[in-house]
Short mmCIF file of N, CA and C in Angstrom, two decimals:
data_model
loop_
_atom_site.label_atom_id
_atom_site.label_comp_id
_atom_site.label_asym_id
_atom_site.label_seq_id
_atom_site.Cartn_x
_atom_site.Cartn_y
_atom_site.Cartn_z
N UNK A 1 0.82 -1.20 0.00
CA UNK A 1 0.00 0.00 0.00
C UNK A 1 0.87 1.27 0.00
N UNK A 2 1.94 1.26 0.81
CA UNK A 2 2.81 2.43 0.88
C UNK A 2 3.53 2.68 -0.45
N UNK A 3 3.94 1.61 -1.11
CA UNK A 3 4.62 1.77 -2.40
C UNK A 3 3.67 2.36 -3.44
N UNK A 4 2.42 1.92 -3.42
CA UNK A 4 1.44 2.43 -4.37
C UNK A 4 1.18 3.91 -4.12
N UNK A 5 1.05 4.29 -2.86
CA UNK A 5 0.80 5.69 -2.52
C UNK A 5 2.01 6.55 -2.91
N UNK A 6 3.20 6.04 -2.68
CA UNK A 6 4.41 6.76 -3.06
C UNK A 6 4.49 6.96 -4.56
N UNK A 7 4.10 5.95 -5.30
CA UNK A 7 4.10 6.05 -6.76
C UNK A 7 3.08 7.08 -7.24
N UNK A 8 1.91 7.10 -6.63
CA UNK A 8 0.87 8.07 -6.99
C UNK A 8 1.36 9.49 -6.72
N UNK A 9 1.99 9.70 -5.57
CA UNK A 9 2.52 11.03 -5.22
C UNK A 9 3.62 11.42 -6.21
N UNK A 10 4.47 10.49 -6.56
CA UNK A 10 5.56 10.72 -7.50
C UNK A 10 5.02 11.13 -8.88
N UNK A 11 4.02 10.42 -9.36
CA UNK A 11 3.41 10.73 -10.65
C UNK A 11 2.71 12.08 -10.61
N UNK A 12 1.98 12.35 -9.53
CA UNK A 12 1.29 13.64 -9.38
C UNK A 12 2.29 14.79 -9.36
N UNK A 13 3.42 14.59 -8.71
CA UNK A 13 4.46 15.61 -8.67
C UNK A 13 4.96 15.92 -10.08
N UNK A 14 5.23 14.91 -10.87
CA UNK A 14 5.74 15.13 -12.22
C UNK A 14 4.68 15.73 -13.15
N UNK A 15 3.44 15.39 -12.96
CA UNK A 15 2.37 16.02 -13.75
C UNK A 15 2.29 17.50 -13.41
N UNK A 16 2.38 17.83 -12.13
CA UNK A 16 2.40 19.23 -11.70
C UNK A 16 3.60 19.97 -12.25
N UNK A 17 4.74 19.33 -12.25
CA UNK A 17 5.96 19.94 -12.77
C UNK A 17 5.84 20.21 -14.27
N UNK A 18 5.30 19.27 -15.00
CA UNK A 18 5.08 19.46 -16.44
C UNK A 18 4.13 20.62 -16.67
N UNK A 19 3.07 20.71 -15.88
CA UNK A 19 2.12 21.81 -16.02
C UNK A 19 2.82 23.14 -15.80
N UNK A 20 3.61 23.25 -14.73
CA UNK A 20 4.26 24.51 -14.41
C UNK A 20 5.34 24.90 -15.41
N UNK A 21 6.01 23.93 -15.99
CA UNK A 21 7.12 24.25 -16.88
C UNK A 21 6.75 24.33 -18.35
N UNK A 22 5.65 23.70 -18.76
CA UNK A 22 5.31 23.67 -20.18
C UNK A 22 3.96 24.30 -20.46
N UNK A 23 2.92 23.80 -19.86
CA UNK A 23 1.56 24.21 -20.21
C UNK A 23 1.27 25.64 -19.77
N UNK A 24 1.61 25.99 -18.55
CA UNK A 24 1.31 27.34 -18.05
C UNK A 24 2.01 28.44 -18.86
N UNK A 25 3.31 28.32 -19.16
CA UNK A 25 3.95 29.35 -19.99
C UNK A 25 3.34 29.46 -21.39
N UNK A 26 2.91 28.34 -21.96
CA UNK A 26 2.27 28.38 -23.27
C UNK A 26 0.95 29.14 -23.20
N UNK A 27 0.19 28.94 -22.14
CA UNK A 27 -1.07 29.67 -21.97
C UNK A 27 -0.82 31.16 -21.81
N UNK A 28 0.22 31.53 -21.05
CA UNK A 28 0.55 32.94 -20.87
C UNK A 28 0.95 33.58 -22.20
N UNK A 29 1.76 32.88 -22.98
CA UNK A 29 2.20 33.40 -24.28
C UNK A 29 1.02 33.54 -25.24
N UNK A 30 0.12 32.58 -25.22
CA UNK A 30 -1.06 32.66 -26.07
C UNK A 30 -1.93 33.85 -25.68
N UNK A 31 -2.11 34.10 -24.39
CA UNK A 31 -2.90 35.24 -23.93
C UNK A 31 -2.23 36.55 -24.31
N UNK A 32 -0.89 36.61 -24.20
CA UNK A 32 -0.16 37.82 -24.58
C UNK A 32 -0.30 38.09 -26.07
N UNK A 33 -0.20 37.05 -26.87
CA UNK A 33 -0.33 37.19 -28.32
C UNK A 33 -1.73 37.64 -28.70
N UNK A 34 -2.74 37.08 -28.04
CA UNK A 34 -4.13 37.46 -28.31
C UNK A 34 -4.36 38.93 -27.97
N UNK A 35 -3.80 39.39 -26.84
CA UNK A 35 -3.93 40.79 -26.45
C UNK A 35 -3.23 41.69 -27.47
N UNK A 36 -2.09 41.26 -27.97
CA UNK A 36 -1.36 42.02 -28.98
C UNK A 36 -2.18 42.16 -30.25
N UNK A 37 -2.79 41.07 -30.70
CA UNK A 37 -3.58 41.09 -31.93
C UNK A 37 -4.79 42.02 -31.81
N UNK A 38 -5.44 42.03 -30.66
CA UNK A 38 -6.62 42.88 -30.50
C UNK A 38 -6.25 44.35 -30.32
N UNK A 39 -5.06 44.63 -29.79
CA UNK A 39 -4.67 46.02 -29.54
C UNK A 39 -3.91 46.65 -30.71
N UNK A 40 -3.59 45.88 -31.73
CA UNK A 40 -2.85 46.40 -32.87
C UNK A 40 -3.66 47.47 -33.59
N UNK A 41 -3.03 48.64 -33.81
CA UNK A 41 -3.73 49.77 -34.43
C UNK A 41 -2.91 50.32 -35.59
N UNK A 42 -3.61 51.04 -36.45
CA UNK A 42 -2.98 51.72 -37.58
C UNK A 42 -1.97 52.73 -37.02
N UNK A 43 -0.79 52.77 -37.61
CA UNK A 43 0.25 53.70 -37.18
C UNK A 43 1.22 53.11 -36.17
N UNK A 44 0.97 51.89 -35.71
CA UNK A 44 1.85 51.26 -34.73
C UNK A 44 3.14 50.79 -35.39
N UNK A 45 4.25 51.02 -34.72
CA UNK A 45 5.54 50.51 -35.19
C UNK A 45 5.68 49.09 -34.67
N UNK A 46 5.97 48.16 -35.59
CA UNK A 46 6.00 46.74 -35.23
C UNK A 46 7.29 46.07 -35.66
N UNK A 47 7.52 44.88 -35.11
CA UNK A 47 8.58 43.98 -35.55
C UNK A 47 7.92 42.63 -35.77
N UNK A 48 8.21 42.02 -36.92
CA UNK A 48 7.62 40.71 -37.21
C UNK A 48 8.56 39.61 -36.70
N UNK A 49 8.06 38.38 -36.70
CA UNK A 49 8.88 37.25 -36.28
C UNK A 49 10.08 37.06 -37.20
N UNK A 50 9.99 37.52 -38.44
CA UNK A 50 11.12 37.39 -39.37
C UNK A 50 12.09 38.56 -39.25
N UNK A 51 11.81 39.51 -38.35
CA UNK A 51 12.73 40.62 -38.11
C UNK A 51 12.47 41.87 -38.92
N UNK A 52 11.37 41.92 -39.64
CA UNK A 52 11.03 43.09 -40.45
C UNK A 52 10.44 44.17 -39.54
N UNK A 53 10.99 45.38 -39.63
CA UNK A 53 10.48 46.52 -38.89
C UNK A 53 9.63 47.36 -39.83
N UNK A 54 8.52 47.88 -39.32
CA UNK A 54 7.67 48.71 -40.16
C UNK A 54 6.56 49.36 -39.37
N UNK A 55 5.71 50.10 -40.09
CA UNK A 55 4.58 50.80 -39.50
C UNK A 55 3.30 50.29 -40.15
N UNK A 56 2.33 49.95 -39.33
CA UNK A 56 1.05 49.44 -39.83
C UNK A 56 0.31 50.57 -40.52
N UNK A 57 -0.08 50.35 -41.79
CA UNK A 57 -0.83 51.38 -42.52
C UNK A 57 -2.30 51.03 -42.66
N UNK A 58 -2.63 49.74 -42.63
CA UNK A 58 -4.05 49.34 -42.64
C UNK A 58 -4.20 47.95 -42.04
N UNK A 59 -5.41 47.71 -41.51
CA UNK A 59 -5.71 46.44 -40.86
C UNK A 59 -7.05 45.93 -41.39
N UNK A 60 -7.07 44.66 -41.79
CA UNK A 60 -8.32 43.99 -42.16
C UNK A 60 -8.53 42.87 -41.15
N UNK A 61 -9.27 43.18 -40.08
CA UNK A 61 -9.45 42.22 -38.99
C UNK A 61 -10.24 40.99 -39.42
N UNK A 62 -11.15 41.16 -40.38
CA UNK A 62 -11.94 40.02 -40.84
C UNK A 62 -11.06 38.95 -41.49
N UNK A 63 -10.08 39.38 -42.27
CA UNK A 63 -9.19 38.45 -42.95
C UNK A 63 -7.91 38.17 -42.15
N UNK A 64 -7.65 38.98 -41.12
CA UNK A 64 -6.44 38.81 -40.33
C UNK A 64 -5.19 39.26 -41.07
N UNK A 65 -5.35 40.29 -41.91
CA UNK A 65 -4.25 40.77 -42.74
C UNK A 65 -3.95 42.23 -42.40
N UNK A 66 -2.67 42.58 -42.42
CA UNK A 66 -2.26 43.97 -42.23
C UNK A 66 -1.35 44.38 -43.39
N UNK A 67 -1.30 45.68 -43.63
CA UNK A 67 -0.37 46.24 -44.61
C UNK A 67 0.64 47.05 -43.82
N UNK A 68 1.92 46.80 -44.07
CA UNK A 68 2.99 47.42 -43.30
C UNK A 68 3.90 48.20 -44.24
N UNK A 69 4.18 49.45 -43.87
CA UNK A 69 5.11 50.30 -44.60
C UNK A 69 6.50 50.01 -44.04
N UNK A 70 7.39 49.45 -44.87
CA UNK A 70 8.73 49.09 -44.40
C UNK A 70 9.81 50.07 -44.86
N UNK A 71 9.51 50.85 -45.88
CA UNK A 71 10.42 51.87 -46.38
C UNK A 71 9.57 52.88 -47.16
N UNK A 72 10.16 54.00 -47.50
CA UNK A 72 9.42 55.01 -48.23
C UNK A 72 8.91 54.43 -49.54
N UNK A 73 7.58 54.36 -49.67
CA UNK A 73 6.96 53.85 -50.88
C UNK A 73 6.92 52.33 -50.99
N UNK A 74 7.33 51.63 -49.94
CA UNK A 74 7.34 50.16 -49.97
C UNK A 74 6.40 49.63 -48.89
N UNK A 75 5.32 48.99 -49.33
CA UNK A 75 4.37 48.40 -48.40
C UNK A 75 4.27 46.91 -48.68
N UNK A 76 4.16 46.14 -47.60
CA UNK A 76 3.99 44.70 -47.75
C UNK A 76 2.73 44.27 -47.00
N UNK A 77 2.10 43.24 -47.52
CA UNK A 77 0.90 42.68 -46.90
C UNK A 77 1.31 41.41 -46.18
N UNK A 78 0.85 41.26 -44.95
CA UNK A 78 1.20 40.06 -44.18
C UNK A 78 0.09 39.69 -43.22
N UNK A 79 0.19 38.51 -42.67
CA UNK A 79 -0.75 38.03 -41.67
C UNK A 79 -0.54 38.80 -40.37
N UNK A 80 -1.64 39.07 -39.67
CA UNK A 80 -1.54 39.71 -38.36
C UNK A 80 -0.73 38.87 -37.39
N UNK A 81 -0.83 37.56 -37.53
CA UNK A 81 -0.13 36.65 -36.63
C UNK A 81 1.39 36.72 -36.78
N UNK A 82 1.90 37.36 -37.83
CA UNK A 82 3.34 37.47 -38.04
C UNK A 82 3.96 38.55 -37.16
N UNK A 83 3.15 39.36 -36.49
CA UNK A 83 3.66 40.43 -35.64
C UNK A 83 4.18 39.83 -34.34
N UNK A 84 5.46 40.06 -34.06
CA UNK A 84 6.07 39.55 -32.83
C UNK A 84 5.84 40.51 -31.68
N UNK A 85 5.99 41.81 -31.96
CA UNK A 85 5.79 42.80 -30.90
C UNK A 85 5.54 44.17 -31.49
N UNK A 86 4.95 45.01 -30.67
CA UNK A 86 4.71 46.40 -31.03
C UNK A 86 5.76 47.22 -30.30
N UNK A 87 6.47 48.07 -31.03
CA UNK A 87 7.51 48.89 -30.43
C UNK A 87 6.90 50.09 -29.71
N UNK A 88 7.47 50.42 -28.58
CA UNK A 88 7.08 51.64 -27.88
C UNK A 88 7.69 52.81 -28.65
N UNK A 89 7.22 54.02 -28.41
CA UNK A 89 7.68 55.17 -29.19
C UNK A 89 9.18 55.39 -29.06
N UNK A 90 9.76 55.24 -27.87
CA UNK A 90 11.20 55.47 -27.74
C UNK A 90 12.01 54.31 -28.33
N UNK A 91 11.44 53.10 -28.39
CA UNK A 91 12.11 51.96 -29.04
C UNK A 91 12.15 52.16 -30.55
N UNK A 92 11.09 52.73 -31.11
CA UNK A 92 10.97 52.88 -32.56
C UNK A 92 11.97 53.88 -33.11
N UNK A 93 12.40 54.82 -32.33
CA UNK A 93 13.34 55.85 -32.79
C UNK A 93 14.71 55.33 -32.81
#
């Protein structure tokens, strides 16, 4: 009986450890990404996951597409999900 109880406690400990080290951080990152997508606005300076810096010129929330100005006269269309972060005003300069 004691060995069985010890095994159950051991397994429960590792399940808890897996939750704390893997599942919980993934949930936090997903919530952060969702908040970023809903707060994205026209004129925001962004960085994409591929490292492209630019300014959002238009957003189509229905299709999940944004248009980003990356240089004078150069605009690219990309998925909203490609945005890694929004730069603060002092970061953008």
